[in-house]
Short mmCIF file of C-alpha atoms and ligand atoms in Angstrom, two decimals:
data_model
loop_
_atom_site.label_atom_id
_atom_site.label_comp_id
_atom_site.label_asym_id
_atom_site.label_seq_id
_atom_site.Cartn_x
_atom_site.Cartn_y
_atom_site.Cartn_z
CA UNK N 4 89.57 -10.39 85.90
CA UNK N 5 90.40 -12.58 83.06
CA UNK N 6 91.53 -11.34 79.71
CA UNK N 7 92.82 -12.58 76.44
CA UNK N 8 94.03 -11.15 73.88
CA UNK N 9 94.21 -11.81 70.03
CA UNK N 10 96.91 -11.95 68.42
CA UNK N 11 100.40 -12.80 69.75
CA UNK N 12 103.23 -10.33 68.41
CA UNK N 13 104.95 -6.96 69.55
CA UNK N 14 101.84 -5.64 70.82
CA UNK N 15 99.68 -8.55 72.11
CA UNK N 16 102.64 -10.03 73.53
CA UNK N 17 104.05 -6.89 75.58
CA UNK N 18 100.42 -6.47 76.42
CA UNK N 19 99.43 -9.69 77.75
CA UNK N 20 102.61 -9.81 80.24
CA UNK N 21 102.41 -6.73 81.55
CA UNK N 22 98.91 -7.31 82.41
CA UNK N 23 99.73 -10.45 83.77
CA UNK N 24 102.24 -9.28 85.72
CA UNK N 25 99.88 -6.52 87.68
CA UNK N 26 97.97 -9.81 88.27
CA UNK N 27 95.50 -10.31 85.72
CA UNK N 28 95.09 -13.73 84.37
CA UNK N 29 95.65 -13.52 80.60
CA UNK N 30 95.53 -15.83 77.79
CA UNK N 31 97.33 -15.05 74.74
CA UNK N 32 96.10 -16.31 71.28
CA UNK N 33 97.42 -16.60 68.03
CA UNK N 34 97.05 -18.81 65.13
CA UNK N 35 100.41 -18.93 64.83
CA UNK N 36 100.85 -22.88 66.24
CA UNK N 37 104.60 -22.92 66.13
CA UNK N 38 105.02 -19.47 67.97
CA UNK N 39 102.39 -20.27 70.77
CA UNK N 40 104.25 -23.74 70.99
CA UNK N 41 107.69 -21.80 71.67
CA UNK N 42 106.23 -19.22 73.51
CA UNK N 43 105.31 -22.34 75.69
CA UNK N 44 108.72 -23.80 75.82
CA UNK N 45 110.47 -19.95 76.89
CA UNK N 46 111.14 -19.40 73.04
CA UNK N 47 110.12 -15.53 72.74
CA UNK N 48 109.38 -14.84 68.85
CA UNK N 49 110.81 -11.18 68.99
CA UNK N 50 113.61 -8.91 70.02
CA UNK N 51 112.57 -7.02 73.17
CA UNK N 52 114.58 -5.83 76.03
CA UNK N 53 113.43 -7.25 79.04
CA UNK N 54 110.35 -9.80 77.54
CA UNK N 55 111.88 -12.79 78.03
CA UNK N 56 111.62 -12.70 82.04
CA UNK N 57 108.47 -10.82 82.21
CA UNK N 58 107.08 -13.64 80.15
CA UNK N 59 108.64 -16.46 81.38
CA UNK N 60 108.00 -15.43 85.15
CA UNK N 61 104.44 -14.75 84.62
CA UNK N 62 103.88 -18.02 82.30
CA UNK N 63 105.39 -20.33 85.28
CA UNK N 64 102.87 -18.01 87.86
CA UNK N 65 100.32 -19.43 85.96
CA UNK N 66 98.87 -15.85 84.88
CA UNK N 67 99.80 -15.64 81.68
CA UNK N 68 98.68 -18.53 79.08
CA UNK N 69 99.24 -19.32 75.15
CA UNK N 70 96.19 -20.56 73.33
CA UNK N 71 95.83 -21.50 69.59
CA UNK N 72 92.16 -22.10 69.76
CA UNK N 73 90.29 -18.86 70.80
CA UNK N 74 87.02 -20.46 70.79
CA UNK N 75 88.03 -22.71 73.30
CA UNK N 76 88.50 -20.19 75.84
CA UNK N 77 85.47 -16.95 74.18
CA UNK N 78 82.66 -17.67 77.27
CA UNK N 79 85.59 -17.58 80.37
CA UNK N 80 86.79 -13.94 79.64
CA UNK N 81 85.64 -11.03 80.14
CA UNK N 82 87.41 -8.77 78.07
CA UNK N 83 88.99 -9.38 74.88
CA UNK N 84 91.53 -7.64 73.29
CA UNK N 85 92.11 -7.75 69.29
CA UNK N 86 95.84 -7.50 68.68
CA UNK N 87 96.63 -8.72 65.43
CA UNK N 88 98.73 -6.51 62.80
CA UNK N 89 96.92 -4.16 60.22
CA UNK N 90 99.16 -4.15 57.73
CA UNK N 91 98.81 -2.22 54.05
CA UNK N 92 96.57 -3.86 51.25
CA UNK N 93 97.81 -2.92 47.89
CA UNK N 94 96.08 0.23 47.77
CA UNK N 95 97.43 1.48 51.12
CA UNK N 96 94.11 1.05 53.05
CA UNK N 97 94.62 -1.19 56.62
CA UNK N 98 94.11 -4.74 55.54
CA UNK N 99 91.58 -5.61 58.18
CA UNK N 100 91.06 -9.54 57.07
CA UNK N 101 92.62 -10.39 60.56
CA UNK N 102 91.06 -8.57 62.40
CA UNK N 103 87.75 -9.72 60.79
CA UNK N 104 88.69 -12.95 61.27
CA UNK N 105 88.85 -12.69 64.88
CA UNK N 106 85.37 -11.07 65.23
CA UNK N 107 83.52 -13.53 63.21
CA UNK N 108 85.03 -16.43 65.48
CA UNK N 109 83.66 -14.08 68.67
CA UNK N 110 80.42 -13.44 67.01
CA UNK N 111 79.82 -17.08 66.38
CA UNK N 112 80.72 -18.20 69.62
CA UNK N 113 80.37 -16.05 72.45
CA UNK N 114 77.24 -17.11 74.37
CA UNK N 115 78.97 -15.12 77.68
CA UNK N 116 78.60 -11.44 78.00
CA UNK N 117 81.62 -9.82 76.69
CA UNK N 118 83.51 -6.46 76.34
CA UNK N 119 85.83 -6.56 73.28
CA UNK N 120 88.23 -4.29 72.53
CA UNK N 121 90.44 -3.25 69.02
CA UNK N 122 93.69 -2.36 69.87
CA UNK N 123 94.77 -2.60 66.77
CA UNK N 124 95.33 0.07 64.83
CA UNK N 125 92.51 0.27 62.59
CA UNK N 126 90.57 2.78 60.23
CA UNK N 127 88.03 5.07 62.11
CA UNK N 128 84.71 3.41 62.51
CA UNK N 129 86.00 0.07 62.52
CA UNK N 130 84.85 -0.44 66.64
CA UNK N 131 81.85 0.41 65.08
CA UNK N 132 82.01 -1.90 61.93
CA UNK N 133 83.09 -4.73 64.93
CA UNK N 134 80.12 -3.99 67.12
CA UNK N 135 77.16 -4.22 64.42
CA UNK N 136 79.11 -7.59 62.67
CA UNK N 137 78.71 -9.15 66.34
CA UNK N 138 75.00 -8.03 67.19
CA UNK N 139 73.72 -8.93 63.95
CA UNK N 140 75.56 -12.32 64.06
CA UNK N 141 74.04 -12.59 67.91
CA UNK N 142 70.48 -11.71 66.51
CA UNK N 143 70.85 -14.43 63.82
CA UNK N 144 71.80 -16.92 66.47
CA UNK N 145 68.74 -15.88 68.60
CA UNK N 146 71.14 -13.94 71.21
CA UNK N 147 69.29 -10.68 70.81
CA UNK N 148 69.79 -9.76 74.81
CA UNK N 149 73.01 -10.96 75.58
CA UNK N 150 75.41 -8.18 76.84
CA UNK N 151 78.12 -7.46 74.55
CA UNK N 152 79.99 -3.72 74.11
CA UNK N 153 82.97 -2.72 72.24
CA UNK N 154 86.00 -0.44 72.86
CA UNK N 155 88.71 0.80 71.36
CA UNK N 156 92.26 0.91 73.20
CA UNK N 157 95.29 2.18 70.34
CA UNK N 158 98.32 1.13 72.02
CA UNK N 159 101.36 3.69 72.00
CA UNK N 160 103.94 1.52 73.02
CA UNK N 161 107.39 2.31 71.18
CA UNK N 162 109.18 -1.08 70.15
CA UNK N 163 112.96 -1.18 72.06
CA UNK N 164 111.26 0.69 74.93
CA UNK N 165 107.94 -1.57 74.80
CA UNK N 166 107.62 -2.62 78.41
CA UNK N 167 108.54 0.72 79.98
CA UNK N 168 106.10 2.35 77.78
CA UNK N 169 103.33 -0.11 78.63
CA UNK N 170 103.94 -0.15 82.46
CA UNK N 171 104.18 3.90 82.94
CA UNK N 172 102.02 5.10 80.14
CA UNK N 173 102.46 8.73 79.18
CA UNK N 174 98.32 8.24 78.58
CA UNK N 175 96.03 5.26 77.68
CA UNK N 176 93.57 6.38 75.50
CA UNK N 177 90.07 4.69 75.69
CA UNK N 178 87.21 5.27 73.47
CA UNK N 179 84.15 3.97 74.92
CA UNK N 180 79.93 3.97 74.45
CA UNK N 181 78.66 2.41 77.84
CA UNK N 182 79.68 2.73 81.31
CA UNK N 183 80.19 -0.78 81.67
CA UNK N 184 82.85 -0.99 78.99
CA UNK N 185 84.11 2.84 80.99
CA UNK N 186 84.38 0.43 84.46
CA UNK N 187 85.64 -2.30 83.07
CA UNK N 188 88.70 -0.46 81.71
CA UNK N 189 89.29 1.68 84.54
CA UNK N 190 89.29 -1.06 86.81
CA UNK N 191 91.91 -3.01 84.61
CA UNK N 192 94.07 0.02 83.81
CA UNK N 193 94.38 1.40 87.20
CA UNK N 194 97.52 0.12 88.62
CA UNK N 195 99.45 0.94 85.78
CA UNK N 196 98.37 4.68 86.86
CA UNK N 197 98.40 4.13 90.91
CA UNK N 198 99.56 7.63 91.05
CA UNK N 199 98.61 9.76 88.63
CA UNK N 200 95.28 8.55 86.92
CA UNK N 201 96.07 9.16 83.05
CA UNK N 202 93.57 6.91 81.32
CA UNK N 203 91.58 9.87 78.87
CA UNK N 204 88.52 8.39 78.33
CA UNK N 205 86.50 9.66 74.85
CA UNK N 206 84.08 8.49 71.97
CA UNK N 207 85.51 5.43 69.94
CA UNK N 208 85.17 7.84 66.81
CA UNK N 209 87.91 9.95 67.87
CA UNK N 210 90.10 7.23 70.26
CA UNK N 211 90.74 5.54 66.57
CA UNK N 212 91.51 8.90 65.14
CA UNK N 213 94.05 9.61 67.86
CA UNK N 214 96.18 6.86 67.56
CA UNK N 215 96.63 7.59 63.10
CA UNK N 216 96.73 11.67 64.45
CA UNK N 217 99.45 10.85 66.93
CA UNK N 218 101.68 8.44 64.73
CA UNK N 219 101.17 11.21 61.56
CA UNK N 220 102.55 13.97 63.93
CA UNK N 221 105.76 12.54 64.61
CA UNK N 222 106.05 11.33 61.11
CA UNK N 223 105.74 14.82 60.83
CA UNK N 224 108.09 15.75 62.67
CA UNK N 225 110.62 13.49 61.39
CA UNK N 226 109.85 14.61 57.56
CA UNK N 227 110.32 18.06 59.05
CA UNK N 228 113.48 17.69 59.88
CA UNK N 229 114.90 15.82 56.87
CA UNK N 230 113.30 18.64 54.75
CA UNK N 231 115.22 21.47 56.82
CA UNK N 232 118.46 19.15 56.95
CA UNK N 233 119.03 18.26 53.58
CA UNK N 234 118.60 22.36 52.66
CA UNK N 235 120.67 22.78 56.09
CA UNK N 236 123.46 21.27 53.47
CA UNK N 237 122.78 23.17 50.67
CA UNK N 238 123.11 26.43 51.96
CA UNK N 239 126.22 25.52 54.69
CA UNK N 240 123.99 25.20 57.83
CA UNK N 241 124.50 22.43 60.38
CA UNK N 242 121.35 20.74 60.99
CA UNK N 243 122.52 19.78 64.47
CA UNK N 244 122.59 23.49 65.31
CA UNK N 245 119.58 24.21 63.98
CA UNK N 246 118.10 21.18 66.06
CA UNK N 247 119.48 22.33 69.26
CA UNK N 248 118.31 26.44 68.44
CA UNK N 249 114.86 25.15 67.98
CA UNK N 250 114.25 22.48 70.36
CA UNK N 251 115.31 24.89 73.31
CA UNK N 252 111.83 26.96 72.76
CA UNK N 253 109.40 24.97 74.92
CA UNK N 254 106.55 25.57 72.07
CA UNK N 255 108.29 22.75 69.95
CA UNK N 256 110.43 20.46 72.62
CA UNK N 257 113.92 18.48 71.43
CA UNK N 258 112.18 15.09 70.75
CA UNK N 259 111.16 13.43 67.37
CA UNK N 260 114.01 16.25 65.78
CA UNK N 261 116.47 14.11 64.68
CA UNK N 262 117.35 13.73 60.97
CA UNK N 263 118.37 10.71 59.79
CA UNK N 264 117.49 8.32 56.82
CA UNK N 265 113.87 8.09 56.59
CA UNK N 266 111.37 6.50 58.96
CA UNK N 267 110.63 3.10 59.07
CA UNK N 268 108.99 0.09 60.84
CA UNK N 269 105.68 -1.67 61.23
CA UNK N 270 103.82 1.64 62.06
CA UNK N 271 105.13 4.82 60.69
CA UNK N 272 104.66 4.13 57.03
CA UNK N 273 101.67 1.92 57.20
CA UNK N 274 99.92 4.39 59.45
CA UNK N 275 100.64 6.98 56.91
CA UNK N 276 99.61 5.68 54.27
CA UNK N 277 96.23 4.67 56.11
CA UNK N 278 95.34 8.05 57.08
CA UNK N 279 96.04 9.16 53.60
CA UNK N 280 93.07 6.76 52.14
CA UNK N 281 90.95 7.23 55.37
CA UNK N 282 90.71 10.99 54.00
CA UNK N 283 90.50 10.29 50.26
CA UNK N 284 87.47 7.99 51.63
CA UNK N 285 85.95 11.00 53.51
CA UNK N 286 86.32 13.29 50.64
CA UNK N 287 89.27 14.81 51.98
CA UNK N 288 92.99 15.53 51.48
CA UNK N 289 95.68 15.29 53.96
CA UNK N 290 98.40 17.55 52.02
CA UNK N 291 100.50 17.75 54.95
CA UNK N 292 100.52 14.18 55.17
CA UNK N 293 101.25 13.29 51.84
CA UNK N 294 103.99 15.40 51.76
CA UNK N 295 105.18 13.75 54.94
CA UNK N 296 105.34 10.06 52.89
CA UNK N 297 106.87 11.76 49.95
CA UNK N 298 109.93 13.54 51.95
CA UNK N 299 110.16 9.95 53.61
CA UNK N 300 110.09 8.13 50.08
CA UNK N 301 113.29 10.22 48.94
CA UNK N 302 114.86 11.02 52.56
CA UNK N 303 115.07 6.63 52.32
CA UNK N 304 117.47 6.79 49.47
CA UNK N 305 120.11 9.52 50.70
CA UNK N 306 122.31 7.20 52.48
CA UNK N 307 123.02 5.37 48.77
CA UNK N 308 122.84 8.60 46.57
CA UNK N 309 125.73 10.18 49.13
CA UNK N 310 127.80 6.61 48.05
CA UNK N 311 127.06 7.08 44.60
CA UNK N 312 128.10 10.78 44.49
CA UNK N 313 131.07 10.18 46.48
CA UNK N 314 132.63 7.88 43.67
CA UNK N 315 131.18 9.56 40.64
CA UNK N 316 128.77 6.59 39.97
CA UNK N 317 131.40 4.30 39.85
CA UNK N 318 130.68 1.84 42.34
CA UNK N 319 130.09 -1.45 40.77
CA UNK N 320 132.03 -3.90 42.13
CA UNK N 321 132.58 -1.92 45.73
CA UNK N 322 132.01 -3.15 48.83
CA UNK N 323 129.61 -1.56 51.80
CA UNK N 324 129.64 -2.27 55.22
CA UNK N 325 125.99 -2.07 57.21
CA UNK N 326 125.83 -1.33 60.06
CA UNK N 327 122.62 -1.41 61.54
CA UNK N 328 119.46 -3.59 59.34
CA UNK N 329 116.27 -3.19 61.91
CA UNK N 330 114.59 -0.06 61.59
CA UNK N 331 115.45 1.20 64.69
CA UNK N 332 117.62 0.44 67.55
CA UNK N 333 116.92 -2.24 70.19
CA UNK N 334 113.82 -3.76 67.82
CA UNK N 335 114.94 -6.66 65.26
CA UNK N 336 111.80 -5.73 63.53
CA UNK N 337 112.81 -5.51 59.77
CA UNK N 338 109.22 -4.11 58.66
CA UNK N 339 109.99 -1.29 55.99
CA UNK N 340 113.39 -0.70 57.27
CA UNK N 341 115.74 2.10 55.36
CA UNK N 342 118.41 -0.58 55.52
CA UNK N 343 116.48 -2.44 53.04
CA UNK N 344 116.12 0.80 50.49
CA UNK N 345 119.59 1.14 50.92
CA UNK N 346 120.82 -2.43 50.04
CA UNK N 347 118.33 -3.00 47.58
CA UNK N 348 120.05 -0.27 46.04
CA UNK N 349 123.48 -1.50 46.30
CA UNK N 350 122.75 -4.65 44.93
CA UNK N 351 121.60 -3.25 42.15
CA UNK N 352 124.39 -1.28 41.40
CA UNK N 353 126.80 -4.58 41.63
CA UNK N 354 128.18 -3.60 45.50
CA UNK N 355 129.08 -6.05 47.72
CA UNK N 356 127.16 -6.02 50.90
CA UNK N 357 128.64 -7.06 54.60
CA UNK N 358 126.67 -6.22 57.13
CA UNK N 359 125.76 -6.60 60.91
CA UNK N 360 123.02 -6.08 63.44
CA UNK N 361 123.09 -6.96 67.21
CA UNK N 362 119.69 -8.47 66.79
CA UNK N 363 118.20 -8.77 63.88
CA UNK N 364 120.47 -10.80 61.39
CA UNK N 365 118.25 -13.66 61.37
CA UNK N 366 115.15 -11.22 60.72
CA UNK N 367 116.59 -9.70 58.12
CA UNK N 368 117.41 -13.06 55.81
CA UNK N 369 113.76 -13.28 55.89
CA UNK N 370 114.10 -10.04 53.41
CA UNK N 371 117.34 -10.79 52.56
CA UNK N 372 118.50 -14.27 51.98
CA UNK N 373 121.77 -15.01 50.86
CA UNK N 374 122.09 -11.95 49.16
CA UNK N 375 124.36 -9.91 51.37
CA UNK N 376 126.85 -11.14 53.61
CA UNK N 377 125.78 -11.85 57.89
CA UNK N 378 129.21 -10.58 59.90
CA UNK N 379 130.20 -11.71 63.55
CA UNK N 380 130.59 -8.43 64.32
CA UNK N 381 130.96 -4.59 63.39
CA UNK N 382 134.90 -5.41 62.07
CA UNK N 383 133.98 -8.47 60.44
CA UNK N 384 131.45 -6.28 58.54
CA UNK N 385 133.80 -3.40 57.53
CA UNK N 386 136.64 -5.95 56.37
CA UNK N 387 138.22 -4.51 53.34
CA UNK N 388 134.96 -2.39 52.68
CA UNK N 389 135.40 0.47 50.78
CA UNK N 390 132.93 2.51 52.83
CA UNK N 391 130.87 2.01 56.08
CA UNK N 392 127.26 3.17 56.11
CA UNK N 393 125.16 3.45 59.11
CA UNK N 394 121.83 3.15 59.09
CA UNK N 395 120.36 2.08 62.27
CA UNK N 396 122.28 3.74 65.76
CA UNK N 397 122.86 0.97 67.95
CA UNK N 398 124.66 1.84 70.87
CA UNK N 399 127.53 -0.50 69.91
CA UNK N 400 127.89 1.31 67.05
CA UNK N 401 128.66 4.82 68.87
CA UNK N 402 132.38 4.29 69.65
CA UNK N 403 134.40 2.01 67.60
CA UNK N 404 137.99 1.52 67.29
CA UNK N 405 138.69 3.91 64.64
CA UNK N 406 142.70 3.20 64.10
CA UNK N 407 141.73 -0.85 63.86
CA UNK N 408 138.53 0.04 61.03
CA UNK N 409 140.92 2.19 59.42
CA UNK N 410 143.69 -0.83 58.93
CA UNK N 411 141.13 -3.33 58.35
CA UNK N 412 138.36 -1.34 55.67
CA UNK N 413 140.26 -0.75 51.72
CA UNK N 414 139.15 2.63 51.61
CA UNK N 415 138.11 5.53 54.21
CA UNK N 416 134.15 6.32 53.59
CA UNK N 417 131.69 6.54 56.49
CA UNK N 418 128.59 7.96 55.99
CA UNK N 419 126.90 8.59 59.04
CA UNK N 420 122.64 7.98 58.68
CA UNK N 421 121.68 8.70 62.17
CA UNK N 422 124.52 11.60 63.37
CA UNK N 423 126.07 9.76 65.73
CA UNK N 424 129.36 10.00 64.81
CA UNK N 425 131.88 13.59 65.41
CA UNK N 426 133.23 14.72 62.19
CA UNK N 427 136.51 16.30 63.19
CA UNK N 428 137.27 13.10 65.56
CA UNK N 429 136.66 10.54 62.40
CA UNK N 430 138.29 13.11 59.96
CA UNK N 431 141.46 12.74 62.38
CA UNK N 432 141.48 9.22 61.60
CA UNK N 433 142.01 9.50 58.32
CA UNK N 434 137.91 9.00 57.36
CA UNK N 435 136.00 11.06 54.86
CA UNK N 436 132.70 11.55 56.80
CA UNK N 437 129.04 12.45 55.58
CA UNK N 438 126.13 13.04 57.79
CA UNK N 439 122.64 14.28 57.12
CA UNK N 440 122.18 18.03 57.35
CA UNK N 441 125.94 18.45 58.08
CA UNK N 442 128.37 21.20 56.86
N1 NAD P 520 104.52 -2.94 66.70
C1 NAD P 520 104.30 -1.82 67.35
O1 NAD P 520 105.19 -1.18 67.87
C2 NAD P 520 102.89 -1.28 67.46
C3 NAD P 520 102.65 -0.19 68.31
C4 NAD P 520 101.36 0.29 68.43
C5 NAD P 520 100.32 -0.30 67.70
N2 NAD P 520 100.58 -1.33 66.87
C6 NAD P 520 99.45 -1.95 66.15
O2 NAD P 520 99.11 -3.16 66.81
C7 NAD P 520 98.68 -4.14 65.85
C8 NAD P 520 99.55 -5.38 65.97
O3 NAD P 520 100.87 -5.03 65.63
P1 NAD P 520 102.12 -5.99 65.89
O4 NAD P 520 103.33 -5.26 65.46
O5 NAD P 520 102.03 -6.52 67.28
O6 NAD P 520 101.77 -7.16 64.84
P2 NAD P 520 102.55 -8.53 64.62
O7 NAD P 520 102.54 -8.75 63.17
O8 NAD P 520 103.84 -8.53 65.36
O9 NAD P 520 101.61 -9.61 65.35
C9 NAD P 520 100.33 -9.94 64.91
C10 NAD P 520 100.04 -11.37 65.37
O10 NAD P 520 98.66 -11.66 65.11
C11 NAD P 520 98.56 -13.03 64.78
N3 NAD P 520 97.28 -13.31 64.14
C12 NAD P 520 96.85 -12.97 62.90
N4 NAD P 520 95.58 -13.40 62.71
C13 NAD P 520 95.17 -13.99 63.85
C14 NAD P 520 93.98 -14.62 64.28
N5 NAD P 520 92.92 -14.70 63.50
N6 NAD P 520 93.95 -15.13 65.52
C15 NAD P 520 95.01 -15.06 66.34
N7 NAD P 520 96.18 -14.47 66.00
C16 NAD P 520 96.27 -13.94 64.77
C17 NAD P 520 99.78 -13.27 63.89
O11 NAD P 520 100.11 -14.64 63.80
C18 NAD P 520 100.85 -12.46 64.64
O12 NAD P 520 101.53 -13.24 65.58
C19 NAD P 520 98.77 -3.46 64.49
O13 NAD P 520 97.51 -2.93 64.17
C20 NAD P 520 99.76 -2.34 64.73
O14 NAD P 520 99.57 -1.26 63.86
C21 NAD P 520 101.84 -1.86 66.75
#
């Protein structure tokens, strides 16, 4: 079987090399000339444990392939895959110009019977949107019988975890309208699920609808929990409790409970803020979900409000140590980041900035510039700072030297974004500590 897909970045590029590496031949495009170039030369554009070999061995196999020119390569496929990035238009709808893009460059080339599949994240009825743009475009160009279908694939992957997730898929959802598309994917899919068949096939309607149902849920969940921690500190309760007394009944589960500052990240916010138009469109409102964005909007500031409060509001002319700038750990993806909240913040109350990430310094001076300062290392960073903040929980970060941060930093704040850190052990140290939710 031979596949491309469209669009070369966290998703298209996890996809395509996993594919490849069950043995599909798989051409990657993107438009991008410089990353397909690199790609070519072993340069992989992102952070991503594990990528680098899957891609590399699979590129000198000869099953996996970068491409610039898609319509070079439209007749010798048989499926192709639309992975480029949805991002927000200035309203908050998904901007689908690239994905739009991509079809009109299929539609006025294909001459080959094709199955072509978003997976993309993309509004609900956009499969549908794709499939009439290409048969009227075929019509036009006197193509009324050849075969085409459409399907739509949302990809789950979590970023940091990206392969793993693609290679042993908790599900793959597939929204389909023929039973050639139905074969087509089975046939692909099925030795990632050798075992235990979990591809859930369904209408295209509701496959799109999953994937902005599934990524509102555990935005959810997340809101949730910063609601019920920051009133856990109000009224004296520890949040981590209260996490731990909940999870344990099997009705809600212990994942997606943890408080911390705010979601982030090329999905989670984007996603929300899609499903939020998608049902203003339909003549609907998604309360919950709005309220979900707007306990995210403030839960992004805490980490800077608990600075402020801590010095009375005097903290011009301070210094901050970051630890932690990509939105999560293992990712160096910067995209809506709480980092960036927080130092936006700090810069504009005059604080100095030093900060580290194991992976995505040279991502963030993309937001950043010269603005803050880039350390070697976590002690670098907290050199003479007068407080540490943590917003992103790299492992790294879990166990410091204490007695050496102590010497080193000018004054003895750490506030603690992701509770990772043991109050009593960094009180014992000498450190005022702050966590979310905490007593
Ligand atoms: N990042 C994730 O973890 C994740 C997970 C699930 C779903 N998704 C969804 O997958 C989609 C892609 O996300 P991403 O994070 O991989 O995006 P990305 O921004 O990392 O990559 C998109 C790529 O598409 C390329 N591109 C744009 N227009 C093109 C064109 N006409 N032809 C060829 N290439 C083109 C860009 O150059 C870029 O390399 C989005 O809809 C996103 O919501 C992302």
């Amino acid at each position: 079987m031979k596949i491309a897909i469209v669009g070369t970045g966290y998703v298209g590029l996890v996809s395509g090399a996993c594919f490849a590496e069950m043995g599909v031949d798989v051409t990657c495009v993107d438009i991008d000339k410089e990353k397909i170039e690199g790609l070519k030369q072993g340069v992989i554009p992102i952070y991503e444990p594990g990528l680098k070999s899957l891609v590399m061995r699979n590129y000198e196999a000869e099953r996996l392939h970068f491409e610039t020119d898609l319509v070079s390569i439209i007749n010798q496929m048989d499926i192709i895959f639309i992975a480029v990035g949805t991002p927000s238009d200035s309203d908050g709808n998904a901007d689908l110009s690239y994905v739009d893009n991509v079809v009109e460059t299929i539609a006025n080339n294909m001459t080959a019977p094709l199955l072509v599949v978003t997976k993309s994240t993309v509004p609900v009825g956009t499969s549908f949107r794709v499939r009439d743009k290409i048969r009227k475009r075929l019509d036009e160009r006197g193509l009324t019988n050849l075969d085409f279908d459409v399907a739509s694939n949302p990809e789950f992957l979590k970023e940091g975890a990206a392969i793993n997730d693609f290679m042993s898929p908790d599900r793959v959802v597939v929204g389909v309208e023929s039973d050639v598309a139905k074969d087509l994917m089975s046939r692909l899919y099925r030795p990632f699920l050798l075992n235990n068949f979990r591809i859930i096939f369904m209408d295209i309607l509701s496959a799109e609808m999953t994937k902005y149902a599934s990524n509102a849920m555990l935005a959810t969940r997340i809101s949730f929990m910063n609601d019920i921690a920051n009133l856990s500190e109000i009224v004296g309760a520890d949040v981590n409790m209260v996490r731990k007394g909940m999870g344990s009944d099997t009705r809600i589960g212990r994942s997606f409970l943890y408080p911390g500052c705010g979601y982030g990240g090329s999905c989670f916010p984007k996603d929300i803020r899609a499903i939020i138009k998608i049902g203003e469109e339909a003549g609907y409102e998604m309360k919950v979900i709005k309220a979900v964005e707007e306990v995210n909007n403030i839960q992004k500031s805490i980490l800077f409000k608990k600075f402020d409060q801590h010095y009375d509001g005097d903290i011009k002319g301070k210094t901050v140590a970051v630890w932690g700038l990509s939105f999560k750990p293992e990712t160096d993806d910067m995209r809506d980041a709480p980092s960036l909240t927080l130092i936006d913040s700090l810069l504009k109350s005059g604080v100095n900035v030093r900060s580290y990430d194991p992976a995505a310094m040279q991502e963030a001076q993309k937001y950043l510039d010269d603005k803050i300062y880039y350390a070697k290392d976590i002690y670098d960073a907290a050199f003479e700072a007068d407080a540490l903040i943590v917003p992103t929980e790299w492992k790294e970060f879990r166990l410091p030297g204490w007695a050496v941060l102590k010497k080193i930093m000018k004054d003895n704040l750490v506030i603690d974004g992701r509770n990772i850190y043991n109050k009593e052990e960094i009180e014992s140290h000498g450190f005022e500590y702050r966590g979310i939710g905490l007593k």
